[in-house]
Amino acid sequence: MRLSSQRFAAGTMGMNGGTSRRRRRQEAVAMVLAIATLAAVAAAGEQQEASGVNVTAICLSTPYPGACRTALSSSGSQAAKDPFAASVQFAMARAASARALARNLSSASSGRRGALPPSGMDDCAELLDVSHGQLGDALAAGSTHDATTWLSAALTNQDSCADSLDAVPASAGREGVRRRVGALSEFIGTALALHAKLKGASATPPPSPSPNRTFPSWVSDHDRKILESAAGGVTPNAVVALDGSGTHGTIGDAIAAVTSAAMAPVGSSKAGVGAGRKVIYVKAGRYEESVRISSRQRNVMLMGDGKGKTVIVGHRSAADGYTTYASATVAAMGSGFIAKGLTIINDAGPGKGQAVALRVGGDLSIVYQCDIEAYQDTLYTHSNRQFYAEDGISGTVDFIFGNSAVVIQNCDIHPRKPRQGQKDTITAQGRTDPNQNTGISIHKCRIAAASDLGGTKVYLGRPWKAYSRTVVMESSLDHSITPAGWLEWSGQFALSTLYYGEYGNSGPGAGTSGRVKWGGVHTALSTVEATRFTVRDFILGDSWLGDTGVSYTSGL
């Protein structure tokens, strides 16, 4: 290095004057550039310092300031330009890392389990994969309501994973996943808070042209015609029959066949409702199988011959080693899911604990003219936006639960006889964060005791999670509803943070004078407050259910 410098110096000793002047000009230009560079560096430093102050201030307004600072400080200048996008991208990276670990642990243990029930680690591997896609969708969302929905669902997945991990034997691997999931919950909660703060709430949807419409408008014309038709009037993509007269003998085989060429892109949870609808006609009969529709199997419709005719039966339960998540007879995580004319049963019985009949986590899902029957945890409205109409739902403990944004309308809800010593609770809503746009809305339904209920006390609900939110509106409540109305989960847990509302109900169980006096219980919602939980406002149904021949109420 030094020798090269000497050679360069010797070679310039004999330069003429023109060369010297040219060199001086070059040196002057270099000096100007150096000064400009120093000024730019100084300005960048000042800007970075100012951005740091802004990031700190923003993070102080979130529920997890430490997680917020970690996410944004790793994003450099992008955090200053778009803190929300930076937080989501950071959460996506963490979700991918947690997913990889859960998958490895799930694969390693699957061989050892053999024929045993799936592990809670399997649940986590699936839920983390779904979460990664939902975070990407939220980042690219075209509306604030969509983004909030998908972030809310991704956060719900972490809570479901954590619940399933309780069933996994203690190990370093389990605790490693638990730590990652706990941290990821904070990062997603940060993104949700930043979205609420920086992007604002969803714009108020346009008024419905009529308070009484057919299916909400996110149902396409194609789907509307299918829902209006009897099974014989639809040309299905597959037919399931027990007598060999169909294209398939099991529902699972039919789902695999119709979705094999139409799988959603990896990492996508968007519905695209109506596009590529796959109709599976399930002929009358009793089908004993566990039906699974994955998050990548979109726009699947299961159409039966009617309640009590096409019956799907499962037997999985907590007592037999299944997690609540894995116990479902039918589980639909693909967006755009529709079920019509089915009876879905988990017959594990009241003594076997959690035993789900139907779990739905697909966005923009519809369950129409179905019966859903079990005991504890009958209907798991897991996540995303859902609509139920003209269904029968029966169970005992927490038999409508989950953390979706769901409207249950014009349905018959039947509390039935539980295990000895138990009380019946109709709902157990699982909202964990005040920024989630989730909750259970029971609207224009009929709540009446099943014939075997006897003298069992029945409550409208209890708070499964800290920000549990449930409303019962314009419904008939029979004598089985206890005057207190709502039941605590454990001591004082969530009593000051929950939101329980009643509006315009009728019947002997609708009186509110004896209701519990918790701060979060609203026994006389105003019309304005109640409107927030209608099809039109709560799930923006008029934008995705469409104009169909089946009546529903958009507003109050």
Coordinates of C-alpha atoms in Angstrom, one line a residue:
M1 CA 0.0 0.0 0.0
R2 CA 2.7 2.4 0.9
L3 CA 4.9 1.4 -2.1
S4 CA 2.0 2.1 -4.5
S5 CA 1.6 5.6 -3.0
Q6 CA 5.3 6.3 -3.6
R7 CA 4.9 5.2 -7.2
F8 CA 1.9 7.4 -7.7
A9 CA 3.8 10.4 -6.3
A10 CA 6.8 9.8 -8.5
G11 CA 4.6 9.6 -11.6
T12 CA 3.1 13.1 -10.9
M13 CA 6.3 15.0 -10.3
G14 CA 6.6 16.1 -14.0
M15 CA 3.1 17.1 -14.7
N16 CA 2.6 20.3 -16.7
G17 CA 0.7 23.3 -15.6
G18 CA -2.6 22.2 -17.3
T19 CA -2.6 19.1 -15.4
S20 CA -2.0 20.9 -12.1
R21 CA -4.9 23.3 -12.8
R22 CA -7.1 20.3 -13.6
R23 CA -6.0 18.6 -10.4
R24 CA -6.9 21.8 -8.4
R25 CA -10.3 21.9 -9.9
Q26 CA -10.8 18.2 -9.1
E27 CA -9.7 18.8 -5.5
A28 CA -12.2 21.7 -5.2
V29 CA -15.0 19.6 -6.5
A30 CA -14.1 16.8 -4.1
M31 CA -14.1 19.3 -1.2
V32 CA -17.5 20.6 -2.2
L33 CA -18.8 17.0 -2.4
A34 CA -17.2 16.1 1.0
I35 CA -18.9 19.1 2.6
A36 CA -22.2 18.2 1.0
T37 CA -21.9 14.6 2.2
L38 CA -21.1 15.7 5.8
A39 CA -24.1 18.0 5.7
A40 CA -26.3 15.1 4.5
V41 CA -25.0 12.8 7.2
A42 CA -25.7 15.4 9.8
A43 CA -29.2 16.0 8.5
A44 CA -29.9 12.3 8.4
G45 CA -28.7 12.0 12.0
E46 CA -31.0 14.8 13.0
Q47 CA -33.9 13.2 11.1
Q48 CA -33.2 9.9 12.6
E49 CA -33.2 11.4 16.1
A50 CA -36.5 13.2 15.4
S51 CA -37.9 10.0 14.1
G52 CA -36.8 8.2 17.2
V53 CA -38.7 10.7 19.4
N54 CA -41.8 10.1 17.2
V55 CA -41.5 6.3 17.4
T56 CA -41.2 6.6 21.2
A57 CA -44.3 8.7 21.4
I58 CA -46.2 6.4 19.1
C59 CA -45.2 3.3 21.1
L60 CA -46.3 4.8 24.4
S61 CA -49.8 4.9 23.1
T62 CA -49.8 1.1 22.4
P63 CA -50.5 -1.6 24.9
Y64 CA -47.0 -3.0 24.5
P65 CA -44.5 -0.1 24.3
G66 CA -41.5 -2.4 24.6
A67 CA -42.7 -4.7 21.8
C68 CA -43.5 -1.7 19.7
R69 CA -40.0 -0.2 20.1
T70 CA -38.4 -3.5 19.3
A71 CA -40.5 -3.8 16.1
L72 CA -40.0 -0.3 14.9
S73 CA -36.4 0.1 15.9
S74 CA -35.5 -2.9 13.7
S75 CA -37.1 -1.3 10.7
G76 CA -34.9 1.8 10.3
S77 CA -36.3 4.6 8.2
Q78 CA -39.4 2.6 7.2
A79 CA -40.7 2.9 10.8
A80 CA -40.8 6.7 10.4
K81 CA -42.5 6.5 7.0
D82 CA -45.2 3.9 7.9
P83 CA -45.0 2.5 11.5
F84 CA -48.0 0.3 10.9
A85 CA -46.4 -1.4 7.9
A86 CA -43.1 -1.8 9.7
S87 CA -44.9 -3.4 12.7
V88 CA -46.8 -5.9 10.5
Q89 CA -43.7 -6.9 8.5
F90 CA -41.8 -7.4 11.8
A91 CA -44.7 -9.6 13.1
M92 CA -44.7 -11.6 9.8
A93 CA -41.0 -12.4 10.3
R94 CA -41.6 -13.5 13.8
A95 CA -44.6 -15.6 12.7
A96 CA -42.5 -17.4 10.1
S97 CA -39.9 -18.2 12.8
A98 CA -42.5 -19.5 15.2
R99 CA -44.2 -21.5 12.5
A100 CA -40.9 -23.2 11.5
L101 CA -40.2 -24.3 15.1
A102 CA -43.8 -25.6 15.6
R103 CA -43.6 -27.5 12.3
N104 CA -40.4 -29.1 13.3
L105 CA -41.6 -30.2 16.7
S106 CA -44.9 -31.4 15.2
S107 CA -43.2 -33.5 12.6
A108 CA -40.8 -34.9 15.2
S109 CA -43.6 -36.0 17.5
S110 CA -46.0 -37.3 14.9
G111 CA -44.2 -40.6 14.3
R112 CA -44.1 -41.3 18.1
R113 CA -47.8 -40.6 18.5
G114 CA -48.9 -43.2 15.9
A115 CA -52.7 -43.5 16.0
L116 CA -53.0 -41.1 19.0
P117 CA -55.0 -37.8 18.6
P118 CA -53.2 -34.9 17.0
S119 CA -51.0 -32.9 19.3
G120 CA -51.6 -29.3 20.4
M121 CA -48.3 -28.6 18.5
D122 CA -50.1 -29.6 15.3
D123 CA -52.7 -26.9 16.1
C124 CA -50.0 -24.3 16.6
A125 CA -48.2 -25.2 13.3
E126 CA -51.5 -24.7 11.4
L127 CA -52.5 -21.5 13.3
L128 CA -49.1 -19.9 12.8
D129 CA -49.2 -20.7 9.1
V130 CA -52.7 -19.1 8.9
S131 CA -51.5 -16.1 10.9
H132 CA -48.6 -15.4 8.5
G133 CA -51.0 -15.2 5.6
Q134 CA -53.4 -13.0 7.5
L135 CA -50.7 -10.5 8.4
G136 CA -49.7 -10.3 4.7
D137 CA -53.3 -9.8 3.8
A138 CA -53.7 -7.0 6.4
L139 CA -50.7 -5.2 5.0
A140 CA -52.2 -5.2 1.5
A141 CA -55.8 -4.7 2.7
G142 CA -58.0 -2.3 0.7
S143 CA -60.1 -1.2 3.6
T144 CA -59.5 -0.5 7.3
H145 CA -62.3 -3.0 8.2
D146 CA -60.6 -5.8 6.3
A147 CA -57.2 -5.0 7.9
T148 CA -58.7 -4.9 11.4
T149 CA -60.5 -8.2 10.8
W150 CA -57.4 -10.0 9.6
L151 CA -55.2 -8.6 12.4
S152 CA -57.9 -9.6 14.9
A153 CA -57.9 -13.1 13.5
A154 CA -54.1 -13.4 13.5
L155 CA -54.1 -12.4 17.2
T156 CA -56.9 -14.9 18.0
N157 CA -54.8 -17.6 16.4
Q158 CA -52.0 -17.0 19.0
D159 CA -54.4 -17.4 21.8
S160 CA -55.8 -20.6 20.4
C161 CA -52.2 -21.9 20.0
A162 CA -51.4 -21.1 23.6
D163 CA -54.6 -22.9 24.7
S164 CA -53.6 -26.0 22.7
L165 CA -50.1 -26.0 24.1
D166 CA -51.5 -26.7 27.5
A167 CA -52.2 -30.2 26.3
V168 CA -48.6 -30.7 25.1
P169 CA -46.3 -32.5 27.5
A170 CA -43.8 -30.1 29.1
S171 CA -40.6 -29.8 27.2
A172 CA -38.0 -27.2 26.1
G173 CA -39.6 -27.2 22.7
R174 CA -43.1 -26.5 24.0
E175 CA -41.8 -23.6 26.1
G176 CA -39.9 -22.3 23.1
V177 CA -43.0 -22.2 21.0
R178 CA -44.9 -20.7 23.9
R179 CA -42.4 -17.9 24.3
R180 CA -42.5 -17.1 20.6
V181 CA -46.3 -17.1 20.5
G182 CA -46.5 -14.9 23.5
A183 CA -44.1 -12.4 21.9
L184 CA -45.9 -12.6 18.6
S185 CA -49.2 -11.8 20.4
E186 CA -47.6 -8.5 21.6
F187 CA -46.3 -7.7 18.1
I188 CA -49.7 -8.3 16.5
G189 CA -51.4 -6.4 19.3
T190 CA -49.0 -3.5 18.6
A191 CA -49.8 -3.6 14.9
L192 CA -53.5 -3.6 15.7
A193 CA -53.1 -0.6 18.0
L194 CA -51.0 1.3 15.4
H195 CA -53.6 0.6 12.8
A196 CA -56.4 2.0 15.0
K197 CA -54.3 5.0 15.8
L198 CA -52.8 5.8 12.4
K199 CA -55.3 4.5 9.9
G200 CA -58.5 5.3 11.8
A201 CA -61.7 3.3 12.2
S202 CA -63.6 1.9 9.3
A203 CA -65.8 4.4 7.6
T204 CA -69.5 4.1 8.4
P205 CA -71.0 1.9 5.8
P206 CA -73.6 3.3 3.5
P207 CA -77.2 2.8 4.6
S208 CA -79.0 -0.2 3.4
P209 CA -81.7 0.5 0.8
S210 CA -84.1 -1.5 2.9
P211 CA -83.9 -2.8 6.5
N212 CA -85.1 -6.2 5.4
R213 CA -83.0 -7.7 2.7
T214 CA -82.0 -11.1 1.5
F215 CA -78.5 -12.4 2.3
P216 CA -76.0 -9.6 3.1
S217 CA -74.4 -8.4 -0.1
W218 CA -71.1 -10.1 0.2
V219 CA -72.9 -13.1 -1.2
S220 CA -72.5 -13.1 -5.0
D221 CA -75.3 -13.5 -7.4
H222 CA -74.0 -17.0 -8.2
D223 CA -74.0 -18.0 -4.5
R224 CA -77.4 -16.4 -3.9
K225 CA -78.9 -18.6 -6.6
I226 CA -77.3 -21.7 -5.0
L227 CA -78.6 -20.8 -1.6
E228 CA -82.1 -20.2 -2.9
S229 CA -82.1 -23.5 -4.7
A230 CA -82.9 -27.0 -3.4
A231 CA -80.1 -29.5 -3.7
G232 CA -81.6 -31.0 -6.8
G233 CA -81.6 -27.6 -8.6
V234 CA -77.8 -27.1 -8.4
T235 CA -75.1 -28.6 -10.6
P236 CA -72.5 -29.6 -8.1
N237 CA -68.7 -30.1 -8.6
A238 CA -68.9 -33.4 -6.6
V239 CA -71.6 -35.6 -5.1
V240 CA -71.1 -37.6 -2.0
A241 CA -73.3 -40.7 -1.4
L242 CA -73.1 -43.7 0.9
D243 CA -74.7 -46.0 -1.6
G244 CA -72.1 -45.5 -4.3
S245 CA -74.3 -43.3 -6.5
G246 CA -72.1 -40.2 -6.2
T247 CA -68.6 -39.3 -7.3
H248 CA -67.2 -39.9 -3.9
G249 CA -68.0 -42.0 -0.8
T250 CA -66.7 -39.5 1.8
I251 CA -66.9 -35.8 2.2
G252 CA -63.2 -35.5 2.8
D253 CA -62.4 -37.1 -0.5
A254 CA -64.8 -34.8 -2.3
I255 CA -63.2 -31.7 -0.7
A256 CA -59.7 -32.9 -1.8
A257 CA -60.9 -33.5 -5.3
V258 CA -62.7 -30.2 -6.0
T259 CA -60.0 -28.0 -4.4
S260 CA -56.9 -29.7 -5.8
A261 CA -56.7 -27.4 -8.8
A262 CA -58.1 -24.3 -7.0
M263 CA -56.0 -24.0 -3.9
A264 CA -55.5 -20.5 -2.7
P265 CA -52.0 -19.0 -3.1
V266 CA -49.7 -20.0 -0.2
G267 CA -50.0 -17.4 2.5
S268 CA -53.3 -15.9 1.3
S269 CA -56.5 -15.9 3.4
K270 CA -58.6 -13.6 1.2
A271 CA -62.0 -14.9 0.3
G272 CA -62.7 -13.9 -3.3
V273 CA -66.2 -14.9 -2.5
G274 CA -68.2 -16.2 -5.5
A275 CA -65.1 -16.7 -7.7
G276 CA -64.4 -20.4 -8.2
R277 CA -67.2 -21.6 -6.0
K278 CA -66.9 -25.4 -5.4
V279 CA -70.3 -27.0 -4.5
I280 CA -70.3 -30.4 -2.9
Y281 CA -73.7 -32.0 -2.7
V282 CA -73.9 -34.5 0.2
K283 CA -76.8 -36.8 -0.3
A284 CA -79.0 -37.9 2.6
G285 CA -77.3 -40.3 5.0
R286 CA -75.3 -40.5 8.2
Y287 CA -71.6 -39.7 7.6
E288 CA -69.3 -40.6 10.4
E289 CA -66.1 -38.6 9.6
S290 CA -64.1 -35.6 10.7
V291 CA -64.4 -33.0 7.9
R292 CA -61.5 -30.6 7.4
I293 CA -61.4 -27.6 5.0
S294 CA -58.0 -25.9 5.3
S295 CA -57.3 -22.2 5.0
R296 CA -56.1 -22.7 1.4
Q297 CA -59.3 -24.4 0.3
R298 CA -61.5 -21.4 -0.4
N299 CA -65.1 -21.0 -1.5
V300 CA -66.2 -24.5 -0.6
M301 CA -69.9 -25.1 -0.1
L302 CA -71.3 -28.2 1.5
M303 CA -75.0 -28.7 0.5
G304 CA -77.1 -31.4 2.1
D305 CA -80.7 -32.6 1.6
G306 CA -81.8 -30.8 4.7
K307 CA -81.8 -30.8 8.5
G308 CA -82.0 -34.3 9.9
K309 CA -81.5 -35.8 6.4
T310 CA -77.8 -35.2 5.7
V311 CA -76.1 -35.8 9.0
I312 CA -72.4 -35.6 9.8
V313 CA -71.3 -37.1 13.1
G314 CA -68.1 -37.0 15.1
H315 CA -67.0 -38.3 18.4
R316 CA -63.9 -36.4 19.4
S317 CA -63.6 -34.8 22.8
A318 CA -61.2 -33.5 25.4
A319 CA -61.7 -36.6 27.5
D320 CA -60.3 -38.7 24.6
G321 CA -57.2 -36.6 24.3
Y322 CA -58.2 -34.0 21.7
T323 CA -57.7 -30.3 22.0
T324 CA -60.8 -28.2 21.8
Y325 CA -59.5 -26.9 18.4
A326 CA -59.0 -30.4 17.0
S327 CA -62.2 -31.9 18.5
A328 CA -64.5 -30.4 15.8
T329 CA -66.6 -32.7 13.7
V330 CA -66.5 -30.2 10.8
A331 CA -63.8 -27.5 10.7
A332 CA -63.8 -24.9 8.0
M333 CA -60.8 -22.5 7.9
G334 CA -61.1 -21.6 4.2
S335 CA -62.6 -18.2 3.5
G336 CA -65.9 -18.1 1.6
F337 CA -67.2 -21.3 3.3
I338 CA -70.9 -22.0 3.0
A339 CA -72.9 -24.8 4.7
K340 CA -76.6 -25.4 3.9
G341 CA -79.1 -28.1 4.7
L342 CA -76.9 -30.2 7.1
T343 CA -77.1 -31.5 10.6
I344 CA -73.6 -31.5 12.3
I345 CA -73.2 -33.4 15.5
N346 CA -70.6 -34.2 18.1
D347 CA -72.1 -37.0 20.1
A348 CA -69.3 -37.3 22.7
G349 CA -71.9 -36.5 25.4
P350 CA -72.1 -34.2 28.4
G351 CA -69.6 -36.1 30.5
K352 CA -66.6 -35.8 28.1
G353 CA -65.9 -32.0 28.3
Q354 CA -65.1 -29.9 25.3
A355 CA -66.4 -31.5 22.1
V356 CA -67.0 -29.2 19.2
A357 CA -69.5 -29.9 16.4
L358 CA -68.6 -27.1 14.1
R359 CA -65.6 -24.8 14.0
V360 CA -65.5 -22.0 11.5
G361 CA -62.5 -19.6 11.0
G362 CA -62.9 -18.7 7.3
D363 CA -63.6 -15.1 6.5
L364 CA -67.0 -14.3 5.0
S365 CA -68.6 -17.6 6.0
I366 CA -72.3 -18.5 5.9
V367 CA -74.1 -21.3 7.8
Y368 CA -77.7 -21.5 6.6
Q369 CA -80.6 -23.8 7.5
C370 CA -78.3 -26.2 9.5
D371 CA -78.6 -27.9 12.9
I372 CA -75.5 -27.9 15.0
E373 CA -75.7 -30.2 18.0
A374 CA -73.4 -31.1 20.9
Y375 CA -73.0 -30.4 24.5
Q376 CA -70.0 -28.3 25.8
D377 CA -68.5 -26.0 23.1
T378 CA -71.0 -26.9 20.3
L379 CA -70.3 -24.0 17.9
Y380 CA -66.8 -22.6 17.7
T381 CA -67.0 -19.3 15.9
H382 CA -63.3 -19.1 15.9
S383 CA -62.3 -16.0 13.9
N384 CA -63.1 -13.6 11.0
R385 CA -66.6 -12.5 9.8
Q386 CA -69.4 -15.0 9.9
F387 CA -73.2 -15.1 9.4
Y388 CA -75.7 -17.7 10.6
A389 CA -79.4 -17.8 9.7
E390 CA -82.3 -20.2 10.2
D391 CA -80.1 -22.6 12.1
G392 CA -80.7 -24.7 15.2
I393 CA -77.9 -24.6 17.8
S394 CA -78.1 -26.7 21.0
G395 CA -75.6 -27.4 23.8
T396 CA -74.8 -26.9 27.5
V397 CA -71.6 -25.1 28.6
D398 CA -70.2 -22.2 26.5
F399 CA -72.0 -23.7 23.5
I400 CA -71.5 -20.7 21.2
F401 CA -67.9 -19.5 21.7
G402 CA -64.9 -18.1 19.9
N403 CA -63.6 -14.7 18.7
S404 CA -65.1 -14.0 15.3
A405 CA -67.2 -11.1 14.4
V406 CA -70.4 -13.1 14.0
V407 CA -74.1 -12.3 13.6
I408 CA -76.5 -15.1 14.5
Q409 CA -79.9 -14.2 13.2
N410 CA -83.3 -15.9 13.1
C411 CA -81.9 -19.0 14.7
D412 CA -83.3 -21.4 17.4
I413 CA -81.0 -21.7 20.4
H414 CA -81.7 -24.6 22.7
P415 CA -79.9 -25.0 26.1
R416 CA -80.0 -28.7 27.0
K417 CA -79.4 -30.8 30.1
P418 CA -75.7 -30.7 31.1
R419 CA -73.6 -33.0 33.3
Q420 CA -74.7 -33.1 36.9
G421 CA -73.7 -30.0 38.8
Q422 CA -73.1 -27.8 35.7
K423 CA -74.8 -24.6 34.7
D424 CA -75.6 -23.8 31.1
T425 CA -73.9 -20.8 29.5
I426 CA -75.0 -20.0 26.0
T427 CA -72.0 -17.9 25.0
A428 CA -68.3 -17.5 25.9
Q429 CA -66.9 -14.8 23.7
G430 CA -63.1 -14.7 23.5
R431 CA -62.0 -11.1 22.7
T432 CA -58.5 -10.5 24.1
D433 CA -57.8 -7.0 22.9
P434 CA -59.9 -3.8 22.9
N435 CA -58.9 -3.1 19.3
Q436 CA -60.3 -6.3 17.9
N437 CA -63.5 -5.8 16.0
T438 CA -64.9 -9.1 17.2
G439 CA -67.9 -10.3 19.2
I440 CA -71.1 -12.3 19.2
S441 CA -74.4 -10.7 18.1
I442 CA -77.5 -12.7 18.6
H443 CA -80.3 -11.0 16.7
K444 CA -84.0 -11.9 16.3
C445 CA -83.4 -15.4 17.6
R446 CA -85.5 -17.7 19.8
I447 CA -83.8 -18.9 23.0
A448 CA -85.9 -21.8 24.5
A449 CA -85.1 -24.8 26.7
A450 CA -84.6 -28.2 25.1
S451 CA -87.1 -30.8 26.4
D452 CA -84.5 -32.4 28.7
L453 CA -83.2 -29.2 30.4
G454 CA -85.2 -29.6 33.6
G455 CA -84.4 -27.1 36.3
T456 CA -80.8 -26.3 35.1
K457 CA -79.9 -22.6 35.4
V458 CA -79.2 -21.0 32.1
Y459 CA -77.1 -17.8 31.5
L460 CA -76.7 -15.7 28.4
G461 CA -73.0 -15.9 28.7
R462 CA -69.7 -15.6 30.6
P463 CA -66.4 -13.9 29.8
W464 CA -63.9 -16.4 28.4
K465 CA -61.4 -13.6 27.8
A466 CA -60.7 -10.2 29.1
Y467 CA -62.6 -8.1 26.6
S468 CA -65.5 -10.5 26.0
R469 CA -68.2 -8.9 23.9
T470 CA -71.8 -10.3 23.4
V471 CA -75.1 -8.7 22.6
V472 CA -78.6 -10.2 22.5
M473 CA -81.1 -8.1 20.5
E474 CA -84.7 -8.3 19.5
S475 CA -84.8 -12.0 20.6
S476 CA -87.3 -14.0 22.6
L477 CA -86.0 -15.4 25.9
D478 CA -88.0 -18.1 27.6
H479 CA -88.2 -18.9 31.4
S480 CA -85.0 -20.9 31.4
I481 CA -82.8 -17.7 31.4
T482 CA -81.9 -16.9 35.0
P483 CA -82.8 -13.4 36.2
A484 CA -79.1 -12.6 36.7
G485 CA -78.6 -13.1 33.0
W486 CA -74.8 -13.3 33.0
L487 CA -72.3 -15.5 34.9
E488 CA -68.8 -14.7 36.0
W489 CA -65.9 -16.8 34.7
S490 CA -63.7 -16.7 37.8
G491 CA -64.1 -14.2 40.5
Q492 CA -63.6 -10.6 39.3
F493 CA -62.0 -11.6 36.0
A494 CA -63.0 -9.3 33.1
L495 CA -66.1 -7.9 34.9
S496 CA -64.9 -4.3 34.3
T497 CA -63.6 -4.9 30.8
L498 CA -66.3 -7.0 29.2
Y499 CA -69.2 -5.6 27.1
Y500 CA -72.5 -7.4 27.4
G501 CA -75.6 -5.7 25.9
E502 CA -79.3 -6.3 25.6
Y503 CA -81.8 -4.6 23.4
G504 CA -85.5 -5.0 22.7
N505 CA -85.8 -8.6 23.9
S506 CA -89.1 -10.2 24.8
G507 CA -90.4 -13.2 26.8
P508 CA -90.2 -14.3 30.5
G509 CA -86.4 -14.4 30.5
A510 CA -86.0 -10.9 29.0
G511 CA -86.6 -8.9 32.2
T512 CA -83.5 -7.0 33.2
S513 CA -84.3 -5.8 36.8
G514 CA -82.4 -8.8 38.3
R515 CA -79.4 -8.6 36.0
V516 CA -75.9 -8.6 37.5
K517 CA -74.6 -5.0 38.1
W518 CA -71.1 -5.3 36.6
G519 CA -69.8 -2.2 34.9
G520 CA -69.7 -3.7 31.5
V521 CA -73.3 -5.0 31.4
H522 CA -75.6 -2.7 29.5
T523 CA -79.2 -3.9 30.0
A524 CA -80.8 -1.1 27.9
L525 CA -78.7 -0.3 24.9
S526 CA -79.8 2.7 22.9
T527 CA -80.8 2.2 19.3
V528 CA -77.5 3.8 18.2
E529 CA -75.5 1.4 20.4
A530 CA -77.5 -1.6 19.2
T531 CA -77.1 -0.7 15.6
R532 CA -73.3 -1.2 15.9
F533 CA -74.0 -4.9 16.2
T534 CA -76.3 -5.4 13.2
V535 CA -75.4 -7.3 10.0
R536 CA -74.9 -4.0 8.2
D537 CA -72.5 -2.4 10.7
F538 CA -70.9 -5.2 12.7
I539 CA -69.8 -7.5 9.8
L540 CA -70.4 -5.0 7.0
G541 CA -72.8 -7.6 5.6
D542 CA -74.4 -5.4 3.0
S543 CA -71.0 -5.4 1.2
W544 CA -70.6 -9.1 1.0
L545 CA -73.7 -11.2 1.4
G546 CA -75.6 -10.1 -1.7
D547 CA -79.2 -9.9 -2.7
T548 CA -80.8 -13.3 -2.2
G549 CA -84.2 -14.8 -1.8
V550 CA -83.7 -15.6 1.8
S551 CA -84.8 -12.9 4.2
Y552 CA -82.5 -11.3 6.7
T553 CA -82.5 -8.0 8.5
S554 CA -79.6 -5.6 7.7
G555 CA -80.3 -3.2 10.6
L556 CA -82.7 -3.2 13.5

